[in-house]
């Protein structure tokens, strides 16, 4: 969708225009990914803020079972992952490989997110 494109390319003004015009922030592409999936994978922090402001879900799974948090963790997107968790993204959802975001997280990111949820 145009919103997916805007999220992938970090085009804030286009995303806001589309969302103000009634675009569904949870619209899915052919892989059942949302714009939040795209922004999380690309490390587009401001875009995630915008999408969440327009009530985008943080826990939708794509065809591989990945949530936006899985993608942020896999790409070592620390601030994006922290934002998603602070806005309700689950660290417990398993993808089709039966892995949670914490299990795909690299470095110390998994521990950071676990501490956020437990505190």
PDB file of C-alpha atoms in Angstrom:
ATOM      1  CA  UNK A   1       0.000   0.000   0.000  1.00  0.00           C
ATOM      2  CA  UNK A   2       1.130   3.614  -0.239  1.00  0.00           C
ATOM      3  CA  UNK A   3       1.436   3.638   3.555  1.00  0.00           C
ATOM      4  CA  UNK A   4       3.826   0.670   3.435  1.00  0.00           C
ATOM      5  CA  UNK A   5       5.922   2.567   0.895  1.00  0.00           C
ATOM      6  CA  UNK A   6       5.965   5.694   3.064  1.00  0.00           C
ATOM      7  CA  UNK A   7       6.965   3.630   6.114  1.00  0.00           C
ATOM      8  CA  UNK A   8       9.747   1.859   4.206  1.00  0.00           C
ATOM      9  CA  UNK A   9      11.167   5.084   2.810  1.00  0.00           C
ATOM     10  CA  UNK A  10      10.715   7.053   6.070  1.00  0.00           C
ATOM     11  CA  UNK A  11       8.465   9.614   4.367  1.00  0.00           C
ATOM     12  CA  UNK A  12       6.744  11.120   7.399  1.00  0.00           C
ATOM     13  CA  UNK A  13       4.761  13.772   5.557  1.00  0.00           C
ATOM     14  CA  UNK A  14       3.274  11.240   3.153  1.00  0.00           C
ATOM     15  CA  UNK A  15       2.378   8.860   5.980  1.00  0.00           C
ATOM     16  CA  UNK A  16       0.617  11.611   7.937  1.00  0.00           C
ATOM     17  CA  UNK A  17      -1.273  12.741   4.833  1.00  0.00           C
ATOM     18  CA  UNK A  18      -2.409   9.169   4.146  1.00  0.00           C
ATOM     19  CA  UNK A  19      -3.394   8.522   7.760  1.00  0.00           C
ATOM     20  CA  UNK A  20      -5.225  11.853   8.032  1.00  0.00           C
ATOM     21  CA  UNK A  21      -7.034  10.864   4.837  1.00  0.00           C
ATOM     22  CA  UNK A  22      -8.279   7.667   6.444  1.00  0.00           C
ATOM     23  CA  UNK A  23      -5.626   5.093   5.548  1.00  0.00           C
ATOM     24  CA  UNK A  24      -5.794   2.017   7.759  1.00  0.00           C
ATOM     25  CA  UNK A  25      -2.609   1.936   9.887  1.00  0.00           C
ATOM     26  CA  UNK A  26      -2.992  -1.847  10.156  1.00  0.00           C
ATOM     27  CA  UNK A  27      -3.433  -2.549   6.428  1.00  0.00           C
ATOM     28  CA  UNK A  28      -1.495  -5.646   5.360  1.00  0.00           C
ATOM     29  CA  UNK A  29       0.617  -6.317   2.282  1.00  0.00           C
ATOM     30  CA  UNK A  30       0.949  -9.642   0.441  1.00  0.00           C
ATOM     31  CA  UNK A  31       3.049 -10.985   3.315  1.00  0.00           C
ATOM     32  CA  UNK A  32       0.495  -9.796   5.892  1.00  0.00           C
ATOM     33  CA  UNK A  33       3.003  -7.230   7.152  1.00  0.00           C
ATOM     34  CA  UNK A  34       1.840  -3.801   8.267  1.00  0.00           C
ATOM     35  CA  UNK A  35       3.525  -0.426   7.909  1.00  0.00           C
ATOM     36  CA  UNK A  36       4.814  -0.884  11.475  1.00  0.00           C
ATOM     37  CA  UNK A  37       6.626  -4.050  10.340  1.00  0.00           C
ATOM     38  CA  UNK A  38       8.318  -2.040   7.582  1.00  0.00           C
ATOM     39  CA  UNK A  39       9.267   0.866   9.848  1.00  0.00           C
ATOM     40  CA  UNK A  40      10.569  -1.450  12.575  1.00  0.00           C
ATOM     41  CA  UNK A  41      12.736  -3.445  10.171  1.00  0.00           C
ATOM     42  CA  UNK A  42      14.152  -0.284   8.584  1.00  0.00           C
ATOM     43  CA  UNK A  43      14.809   1.474  11.886  1.00  0.00           C
ATOM     44  CA  UNK A  44      12.432   4.345  11.188  1.00  0.00           C
ATOM     45  CA  UNK A  45      11.762   5.427  14.776  1.00  0.00           C
ATOM     46  CA  UNK A  46       9.803   8.591  13.997  1.00  0.00           C
ATOM     47  CA  UNK A  47       7.621   6.626  11.576  1.00  0.00           C
ATOM     48  CA  UNK A  48       6.798   4.119  14.308  1.00  0.00           C
ATOM     49  CA  UNK A  49       5.805   7.035  16.574  1.00  0.00           C
ATOM     50  CA  UNK A  50       3.513   8.377  13.840  1.00  0.00           C
ATOM     51  CA  UNK A  51       1.890   5.004  13.157  1.00  0.00           C
ATOM     52  CA  UNK A  52       1.328   4.347  16.859  1.00  0.00           C
ATOM     53  CA  UNK A  53      -0.220   7.813  17.250  1.00  0.00           C
ATOM     54  CA  UNK A  54      -2.759   6.723  14.634  1.00  0.00           C
ATOM     55  CA  UNK A  55      -3.489   3.565  16.658  1.00  0.00           C
ATOM     56  CA  UNK A  56      -1.458   1.020  14.686  1.00  0.00           C
ATOM     57  CA  UNK A  57      -1.244  -2.372  16.375  1.00  0.00           C
ATOM     58  CA  UNK A  58       2.095  -3.598  17.692  1.00  0.00           C
ATOM     59  CA  UNK A  59       1.289  -7.323  17.739  1.00  0.00           C
ATOM     60  CA  UNK A  60       0.098  -8.232  14.229  1.00  0.00           C
ATOM     61  CA  UNK A  61       1.968 -11.231  12.802  1.00  0.00           C
ATOM     62  CA  UNK A  62       3.083 -11.495   9.175  1.00  0.00           C
ATOM     63  CA  UNK A  63       3.084 -14.713   7.125  1.00  0.00           C
ATOM     64  CA  UNK A  64       6.246 -15.861   8.945  1.00  0.00           C
ATOM     65  CA  UNK A  65       4.619 -15.194  12.303  1.00  0.00           C
ATOM     66  CA  UNK A  66       6.854 -12.213  12.987  1.00  0.00           C
ATOM     67  CA  UNK A  67       5.591  -9.137  14.785  1.00  0.00           C
ATOM     68  CA  UNK A  68       7.218  -5.738  14.263  1.00  0.00           C
ATOM     69  CA  UNK A  69       9.148  -6.443  17.477  1.00  0.00           C
ATOM     70  CA  UNK A  70      10.641  -9.639  15.998  1.00  0.00           C
ATOM     71  CA  UNK A  71      11.921  -7.604  13.051  1.00  0.00           C
ATOM     72  CA  UNK A  72      13.293  -4.776  15.194  1.00  0.00           C
ATOM     73  CA  UNK A  73      15.089  -7.297  17.420  1.00  0.00           C
ATOM     74  CA  UNK A  74      16.500  -9.224  14.472  1.00  0.00           C
ATOM     75  CA  UNK A  75      17.892  -6.006  12.982  1.00  0.00           C
ATOM     76  CA  UNK A  76      19.275  -4.770  16.335  1.00  0.00           C
ATOM     77  CA  UNK A  77      16.983  -1.730  16.302  1.00  0.00           C
ATOM     78  CA  UNK A  78      17.279  -0.941  20.019  1.00  0.00           C
ATOM     79  CA  UNK A  79      15.266   2.289  20.252  1.00  0.00           C
ATOM     80  CA  UNK A  80      12.569   0.968  17.940  1.00  0.00           C
ATOM     81  CA  UNK A  81      12.256  -2.229  19.983  1.00  0.00           C
ATOM     82  CA  UNK A  82      12.089  -0.281  23.242  1.00  0.00           C
ATOM     83  CA  UNK A  83       9.363   1.969  21.818  1.00  0.00           C
ATOM     84  CA  UNK A  84       7.316  -1.003  20.619  1.00  0.00           C
ATOM     85  CA  UNK A  85       7.538  -2.725  24.016  1.00  0.00           C
ATOM     86  CA  UNK A  86       6.626   0.506  25.819  1.00  0.00           C
ATOM     87  CA  UNK A  87       3.508   0.676  23.629  1.00  0.00           C
ATOM     88  CA  UNK A  88       2.336  -2.873  24.291  1.00  0.00           C
ATOM     89  CA  UNK A  89       4.308  -5.111  21.939  1.00  0.00           C
ATOM     90  CA  UNK A  90       4.505  -8.602  23.407  1.00  0.00           C
ATOM     91  CA  UNK A  91       7.866 -10.240  24.020  1.00  0.00           C
ATOM     92  CA  UNK A  92       6.092 -13.611  24.260  1.00  0.00           C
ATOM     93  CA  UNK A  93       4.572 -14.079  20.770  1.00  0.00           C
ATOM     94  CA  UNK A  94       6.260 -16.900  18.846  1.00  0.00           C
ATOM     95  CA  UNK A  95       6.868 -16.821  15.103  1.00  0.00           C
ATOM     96  CA  UNK A  96       6.625 -19.885  12.835  1.00  0.00           C
ATOM     97  CA  UNK A  97      10.107 -20.938  13.976  1.00  0.00           C
ATOM     98  CA  UNK A  98       8.720 -20.935  17.537  1.00  0.00           C
ATOM     99  CA  UNK A  99      10.965 -18.024  18.496  1.00  0.00           C
ATOM    100  CA  UNK A 100       9.965 -15.008  20.548  1.00  0.00           C
ATOM    101  CA  UNK A 101      11.386 -11.541  19.895  1.00  0.00           C
ATOM    102  CA  UNK A 102      13.760 -12.101  22.813  1.00  0.00           C
ATOM    103  CA  UNK A 103      15.095 -15.238  21.141  1.00  0.00           C
ATOM    104  CA  UNK A 104      15.851 -13.433  17.879  1.00  0.00           C
ATOM    105  CA  UNK A 105      17.321 -10.383  19.638  1.00  0.00           C
ATOM    106  CA  UNK A 106      21.035  -9.846  19.271  1.00  0.00           C
ATOM    107  CA  UNK A 107      23.508  -8.548  21.808  1.00  0.00           C
ATOM    108  CA  UNK A 108      21.984  -7.329  25.043  1.00  0.00           C
ATOM    109  CA  UNK A 109      18.713  -6.190  23.496  1.00  0.00           C
ATOM    110  CA  UNK A 110      16.739  -9.183  24.758  1.00  0.00           C
ATOM    111  CA  UNK A 111      17.799  -8.501  28.326  1.00  0.00           C
ATOM    112  CA  UNK A 112      16.895  -4.809  28.020  1.00  0.00           C
ATOM    113  CA  UNK A 113      13.402  -5.652  26.766  1.00  0.00           C
ATOM    114  CA  UNK A 114      12.859  -8.345  29.377  1.00  0.00           C
ATOM    115  CA  UNK A 115      13.769  -5.878  32.128  1.00  0.00           C
ATOM    116  CA  UNK A 116      11.343  -3.327  30.667  1.00  0.00           C
ATOM    117  CA  UNK A 117       8.468  -5.802  30.799  1.00  0.00           C
ATOM    118  CA  UNK A 118       9.312  -7.106  34.256  1.00  0.00           C
ATOM    119  CA  UNK A 119       9.654  -3.680  35.876  1.00  0.00           C
TER     120      UNK A 119
END
